[in-house]
């Protein structure tokens, strides 16, 4: 059984994230979605809310693909999380060249820590390349419609949070 780890803060989960989850399911038998506890980013949603959001949105994607999906909060090093969940591959989504530069450094560091874990990059589909959780939150804060970027349930959660 091949296990992959797709890490992120998912604050909130976007269509771009869902696209990567759907496509990652075709590469692995089990996909662990690592929800990062990143206090430095000051997330809009609590860890519990982000985990619930990811479970609700990702579960049906895994069911459709025949892929087991597990949502796993983590606060340790990504490579340690990969070991903890038995992942042989880390899945990362790329939107632009700027993403690649950062991710390239991360791969180098992770390989130095444990070269048995591979990293696979999936390019975001063209219609999702501009989507970033940070921008979705900003659009919502300023009264814009985020329905093109997130599911109806996530849009509702965003609007509720901003009341």
PDB file of C-alpha atoms in Angstrom:
ATOM      1  CA  UNK A   1       0.000   0.000   0.000  1.00  0.00           C
ATOM      2  CA  UNK A   2       1.509   3.318  -1.084  1.00  0.00           C
ATOM      3  CA  UNK A   3       0.865   6.148   1.373  1.00  0.00           C
ATOM      4  CA  UNK A   4       1.239   9.789   0.435  1.00  0.00           C
ATOM      5  CA  UNK A   5       1.247  12.886   2.611  1.00  0.00           C
ATOM      6  CA  UNK A   6      -0.263  16.154   1.363  1.00  0.00           C
ATOM      7  CA  UNK A   7       0.591  18.857   3.923  1.00  0.00           C
ATOM      8  CA  UNK A   8      -0.757  22.376   4.263  1.00  0.00           C
ATOM      9  CA  UNK A   9      -2.513  24.800   6.560  1.00  0.00           C
ATOM     10  CA  UNK A  10      -5.743  24.662   4.515  1.00  0.00           C
ATOM     11  CA  UNK A  11      -6.960  27.983   5.913  1.00  0.00           C
ATOM     12  CA  UNK A  12      -9.344  27.628   4.160  1.00  0.00           C
ATOM     13  CA  UNK A  13      -9.429  24.654   1.815  1.00  0.00           C
ATOM     14  CA  UNK A  14      -9.759  25.916  -1.789  1.00  0.00           C
ATOM     15  CA  UNK A  15     -10.677  24.375  -5.121  1.00  0.00           C
ATOM     16  CA  UNK A  16      -6.934  24.294  -5.810  1.00  0.00           C
ATOM     17  CA  UNK A  17      -6.360  22.097  -2.761  1.00  0.00           C
ATOM     18  CA  UNK A  18      -9.266  19.851  -3.725  1.00  0.00           C
ATOM     19  CA  UNK A  19      -7.845  19.471  -7.237  1.00  0.00           C
ATOM     20  CA  UNK A  20      -4.479  18.342  -5.828  1.00  0.00           C
ATOM     21  CA  UNK A  21      -6.220  15.924  -3.434  1.00  0.00           C
ATOM     22  CA  UNK A  22      -8.273  14.424  -6.271  1.00  0.00           C
ATOM     23  CA  UNK A  23      -5.215  13.964  -8.470  1.00  0.00           C
ATOM     24  CA  UNK A  24      -2.999  12.689  -5.630  1.00  0.00           C
ATOM     25  CA  UNK A  25      -5.555   9.938  -5.039  1.00  0.00           C
ATOM     26  CA  UNK A  26      -4.643   8.489  -8.428  1.00  0.00           C
ATOM     27  CA  UNK A  27      -1.015   8.129  -7.274  1.00  0.00           C
ATOM     28  CA  UNK A  28      -1.446   6.545  -3.845  1.00  0.00           C
ATOM     29  CA  UNK A  29      -3.668   4.029  -2.085  1.00  0.00           C
ATOM     30  CA  UNK A  30      -3.861   6.102   1.090  1.00  0.00           C
ATOM     31  CA  UNK A  31      -3.573   9.879   1.239  1.00  0.00           C
ATOM     32  CA  UNK A  32      -2.857  11.508   4.569  1.00  0.00           C
ATOM     33  CA  UNK A  33      -3.769  15.170   4.520  1.00  0.00           C
ATOM     34  CA  UNK A  34      -1.521  16.815   7.063  1.00  0.00           C
ATOM     35  CA  UNK A  35      -3.137  19.905   8.532  1.00  0.00           C
ATOM     36  CA  UNK A  36      -0.293  22.017   9.852  1.00  0.00           C
ATOM     37  CA  UNK A  37      -0.519  23.695  13.226  1.00  0.00           C
ATOM     38  CA  UNK A  38       1.319  26.840  12.176  1.00  0.00           C
ATOM     39  CA  UNK A  39       0.976  29.511  14.839  1.00  0.00           C
ATOM     40  CA  UNK A  40       3.175  31.902  12.849  1.00  0.00           C
ATOM     41  CA  UNK A  41       0.589  32.170  10.071  1.00  0.00           C
ATOM     42  CA  UNK A  42      -2.198  33.200  12.459  1.00  0.00           C
ATOM     43  CA  UNK A  43      -4.921  31.103  10.819  1.00  0.00           C
ATOM     44  CA  UNK A  44      -8.472  32.423  10.477  1.00  0.00           C
ATOM     45  CA  UNK A  45      -9.916  29.030  11.387  1.00  0.00           C
ATOM     46  CA  UNK A  46      -8.996  26.913  14.387  1.00  0.00           C
ATOM     47  CA  UNK A  47      -7.217  23.631  13.901  1.00  0.00           C
ATOM     48  CA  UNK A  48     -10.425  21.750  14.682  1.00  0.00           C
ATOM     49  CA  UNK A  49     -12.370  23.798  12.113  1.00  0.00           C
ATOM     50  CA  UNK A  50      -9.727  23.248   9.423  1.00  0.00           C
ATOM     51  CA  UNK A  51      -9.602  19.507  10.110  1.00  0.00           C
ATOM     52  CA  UNK A  52     -13.414  19.286   9.893  1.00  0.00           C
ATOM     53  CA  UNK A  53     -13.413  21.332   6.681  1.00  0.00           C
ATOM     54  CA  UNK A  54     -10.808  19.069   5.076  1.00  0.00           C
ATOM     55  CA  UNK A  55     -12.590  15.891   6.216  1.00  0.00           C
ATOM     56  CA  UNK A  56     -15.909  17.082   4.795  1.00  0.00           C
ATOM     57  CA  UNK A  57     -14.474  18.170   1.452  1.00  0.00           C
ATOM     58  CA  UNK A  58     -11.825  15.473   0.908  1.00  0.00           C
ATOM     59  CA  UNK A  59     -13.803  12.437   2.047  1.00  0.00           C
ATOM     60  CA  UNK A  60     -16.026  12.285  -1.052  1.00  0.00           C
ATOM     61  CA  UNK A  61     -12.992  12.790  -3.317  1.00  0.00           C
ATOM     62  CA  UNK A  62     -11.278   9.774  -1.773  1.00  0.00           C
ATOM     63  CA  UNK A  63     -14.454   7.677  -1.939  1.00  0.00           C
ATOM     64  CA  UNK A  64     -14.867   8.476  -5.635  1.00  0.00           C
ATOM     65  CA  UNK A  65     -11.231   7.586  -6.377  1.00  0.00           C
ATOM     66  CA  UNK A  66     -11.124   4.475  -4.181  1.00  0.00           C
ATOM     67  CA  UNK A  67      -8.421   6.081  -2.059  1.00  0.00           C
ATOM     68  CA  UNK A  68      -8.376   6.028   1.727  1.00  0.00           C
ATOM     69  CA  UNK A  69      -8.119   9.560   3.080  1.00  0.00           C
ATOM     70  CA  UNK A  70      -6.981  10.355   6.603  1.00  0.00           C
ATOM     71  CA  UNK A  71      -6.773  13.878   8.007  1.00  0.00           C
ATOM     72  CA  UNK A  72      -3.862  14.257  10.422  1.00  0.00           C
ATOM     73  CA  UNK A  73      -2.982  17.451  12.322  1.00  0.00           C
ATOM     74  CA  UNK A  74       0.762  17.949  12.834  1.00  0.00           C
ATOM     75  CA  UNK A  75       3.172  20.443  14.369  1.00  0.00           C
ATOM     76  CA  UNK A  76       6.510  18.689  13.923  1.00  0.00           C
ATOM     77  CA  UNK A  77       8.892  18.648  10.983  1.00  0.00           C
ATOM     78  CA  UNK A  78       7.226  17.589   7.737  1.00  0.00           C
ATOM     79  CA  UNK A  79       9.692  14.723   7.280  1.00  0.00           C
ATOM     80  CA  UNK A  80       8.923  13.490  10.814  1.00  0.00           C
ATOM     81  CA  UNK A  81       5.209  13.665  10.061  1.00  0.00           C
ATOM     82  CA  UNK A  82       5.815  11.614   6.909  1.00  0.00           C
ATOM     83  CA  UNK A  83       7.599   8.980   9.002  1.00  0.00           C
ATOM     84  CA  UNK A  84       4.834   9.079  11.659  1.00  0.00           C
ATOM     85  CA  UNK A  85       2.113   8.293   9.112  1.00  0.00           C
ATOM     86  CA  UNK A  86       4.177   5.836   7.066  1.00  0.00           C
ATOM     87  CA  UNK A  87       4.271   8.002   3.940  1.00  0.00           C
ATOM     88  CA  UNK A  88       6.795   7.151   1.258  1.00  0.00           C
ATOM     89  CA  UNK A  89       5.916  10.233  -0.777  1.00  0.00           C
ATOM     90  CA  UNK A  90       5.129  13.862   0.010  1.00  0.00           C
ATOM     91  CA  UNK A  91       2.711  15.512  -2.407  1.00  0.00           C
ATOM     92  CA  UNK A  92       3.070  19.227  -3.024  1.00  0.00           C
ATOM     93  CA  UNK A  93       1.007  21.475  -5.271  1.00  0.00           C
ATOM     94  CA  UNK A  94       2.656  24.132  -7.397  1.00  0.00           C
ATOM     95  CA  UNK A  95       0.983  27.229  -8.799  1.00  0.00           C
ATOM     96  CA  UNK A  96       3.845  29.378 -10.049  1.00  0.00           C
ATOM     97  CA  UNK A  97       7.611  29.688 -10.327  1.00  0.00           C
ATOM     98  CA  UNK A  98       7.749  31.370  -6.911  1.00  0.00           C
ATOM     99  CA  UNK A  99       6.225  28.229  -5.379  1.00  0.00           C
ATOM    100  CA  UNK A 100       8.875  26.103  -7.067  1.00  0.00           C
ATOM    101  CA  UNK A 101      11.795  28.068  -5.621  1.00  0.00           C
ATOM    102  CA  UNK A 102      10.538  27.599  -2.062  1.00  0.00           C
ATOM    103  CA  UNK A 103       9.572  23.958  -2.617  1.00  0.00           C
ATOM    104  CA  UNK A 104      12.941  23.180  -4.222  1.00  0.00           C
ATOM    105  CA  UNK A 105      14.691  24.275  -1.025  1.00  0.00           C
ATOM    106  CA  UNK A 106      12.285  22.233   1.091  1.00  0.00           C
ATOM    107  CA  UNK A 107      12.920  19.092  -0.959  1.00  0.00           C
ATOM    108  CA  UNK A 108      16.649  19.507  -0.502  1.00  0.00           C
ATOM    109  CA  UNK A 109      16.330  19.844   3.240  1.00  0.00           C
ATOM    110  CA  UNK A 110      13.871  16.940   3.516  1.00  0.00           C
ATOM    111  CA  UNK A 111      16.147  14.708   1.403  1.00  0.00           C
ATOM    112  CA  UNK A 112      19.068  15.578   3.687  1.00  0.00           C
ATOM    113  CA  UNK A 113      16.956  14.531   6.694  1.00  0.00           C
ATOM    114  CA  UNK A 114      15.562  11.342   5.124  1.00  0.00           C
ATOM    115  CA  UNK A 115      16.292  10.368   1.534  1.00  0.00           C
ATOM    116  CA  UNK A 116      13.826   7.477   1.609  1.00  0.00           C
ATOM    117  CA  UNK A 117      10.862   9.866   1.293  1.00  0.00           C
ATOM    118  CA  UNK A 118      10.272  11.219  -2.204  1.00  0.00           C
ATOM    119  CA  UNK A 119       8.506  14.469  -3.049  1.00  0.00           C
ATOM    120  CA  UNK A 120       6.125  14.694  -5.991  1.00  0.00           C
ATOM    121  CA  UNK A 121       4.966  18.020  -7.386  1.00  0.00           C
ATOM    122  CA  UNK A 122       1.570  18.375  -9.008  1.00  0.00           C
ATOM    123  CA  UNK A 123       0.958  21.499 -11.047  1.00  0.00           C
ATOM    124  CA  UNK A 124      -2.344  23.154 -10.280  1.00  0.00           C
ATOM    125  CA  UNK A 125      -4.853  23.020 -13.116  1.00  0.00           C
ATOM    126  CA  UNK A 126      -4.867  26.287 -15.080  1.00  0.00           C
ATOM    127  CA  UNK A 127      -8.177  27.471 -13.634  1.00  0.00           C
ATOM    128  CA  UNK A 128      -6.802  27.034 -10.097  1.00  0.00           C
ATOM    129  CA  UNK A 129      -3.303  28.495 -10.469  1.00  0.00           C
ATOM    130  CA  UNK A 130      -4.160  31.920  -9.070  1.00  0.00           C
ATOM    131  CA  UNK A 131      -6.040  30.616  -6.046  1.00  0.00           C
ATOM    132  CA  UNK A 132      -4.325  31.148  -2.717  1.00  0.00           C
ATOM    133  CA  UNK A 133      -6.006  30.830   0.674  1.00  0.00           C
ATOM    134  CA  UNK A 134      -4.536  34.180   1.694  1.00  0.00           C
ATOM    135  CA  UNK A 135      -6.142  35.907  -1.279  1.00  0.00           C
ATOM    136  CA  UNK A 136      -9.465  34.105  -0.786  1.00  0.00           C
ATOM    137  CA  UNK A 137      -9.604  35.403   2.792  1.00  0.00           C
ATOM    138  CA  UNK A 138      -8.770  38.938   1.626  1.00  0.00           C
ATOM    139  CA  UNK A 139     -11.472  38.861  -1.061  1.00  0.00           C
ATOM    140  CA  UNK A 140     -14.007  37.638   1.493  1.00  0.00           C
ATOM    141  CA  UNK A 141     -12.948  40.330   4.017  1.00  0.00           C
ATOM    142  CA  UNK A 142     -13.503  43.018   1.403  1.00  0.00           C
ATOM    143  CA  UNK A 143     -16.944  41.723   0.446  1.00  0.00           C
ATOM    144  CA  UNK A 144     -16.026  39.962  -2.782  1.00  0.00           C
ATOM    145  CA  UNK A 145     -17.592  36.708  -3.957  1.00  0.00           C
ATOM    146  CA  UNK A 146     -15.296  33.765  -3.236  1.00  0.00           C
ATOM    147  CA  UNK A 147     -17.689  31.191  -4.716  1.00  0.00           C
ATOM    148  CA  UNK A 148     -15.361  30.596  -7.674  1.00  0.00           C
ATOM    149  CA  UNK A 149     -12.525  29.603  -5.361  1.00  0.00           C
ATOM    150  CA  UNK A 150     -14.074  27.493  -2.588  1.00  0.00           C
ATOM    151  CA  UNK A 151     -16.958  25.093  -2.078  1.00  0.00           C
ATOM    152  CA  UNK A 152     -20.342  26.420  -0.888  1.00  0.00           C
ATOM    153  CA  UNK A 153     -19.688  25.005   2.607  1.00  0.00           C
ATOM    154  CA  UNK A 154     -16.299  26.729   2.865  1.00  0.00           C
ATOM    155  CA  UNK A 155     -17.771  29.980   1.510  1.00  0.00           C
ATOM    156  CA  UNK A 156     -20.465  29.795   4.177  1.00  0.00           C
ATOM    157  CA  UNK A 157     -17.853  29.201   6.907  1.00  0.00           C
ATOM    158  CA  UNK A 158     -15.811  32.162   5.670  1.00  0.00           C
ATOM    159  CA  UNK A 159     -18.802  34.493   5.631  1.00  0.00           C
ATOM    160  CA  UNK A 160     -19.876  33.314   9.075  1.00  0.00           C
ATOM    161  CA  UNK A 161     -16.377  33.911  10.465  1.00  0.00           C
ATOM    162  CA  UNK A 162     -16.277  37.442   9.037  1.00  0.00           C
ATOM    163  CA  UNK A 163     -19.602  38.513  10.597  1.00  0.00           C
TER     164      UNK A 163
END
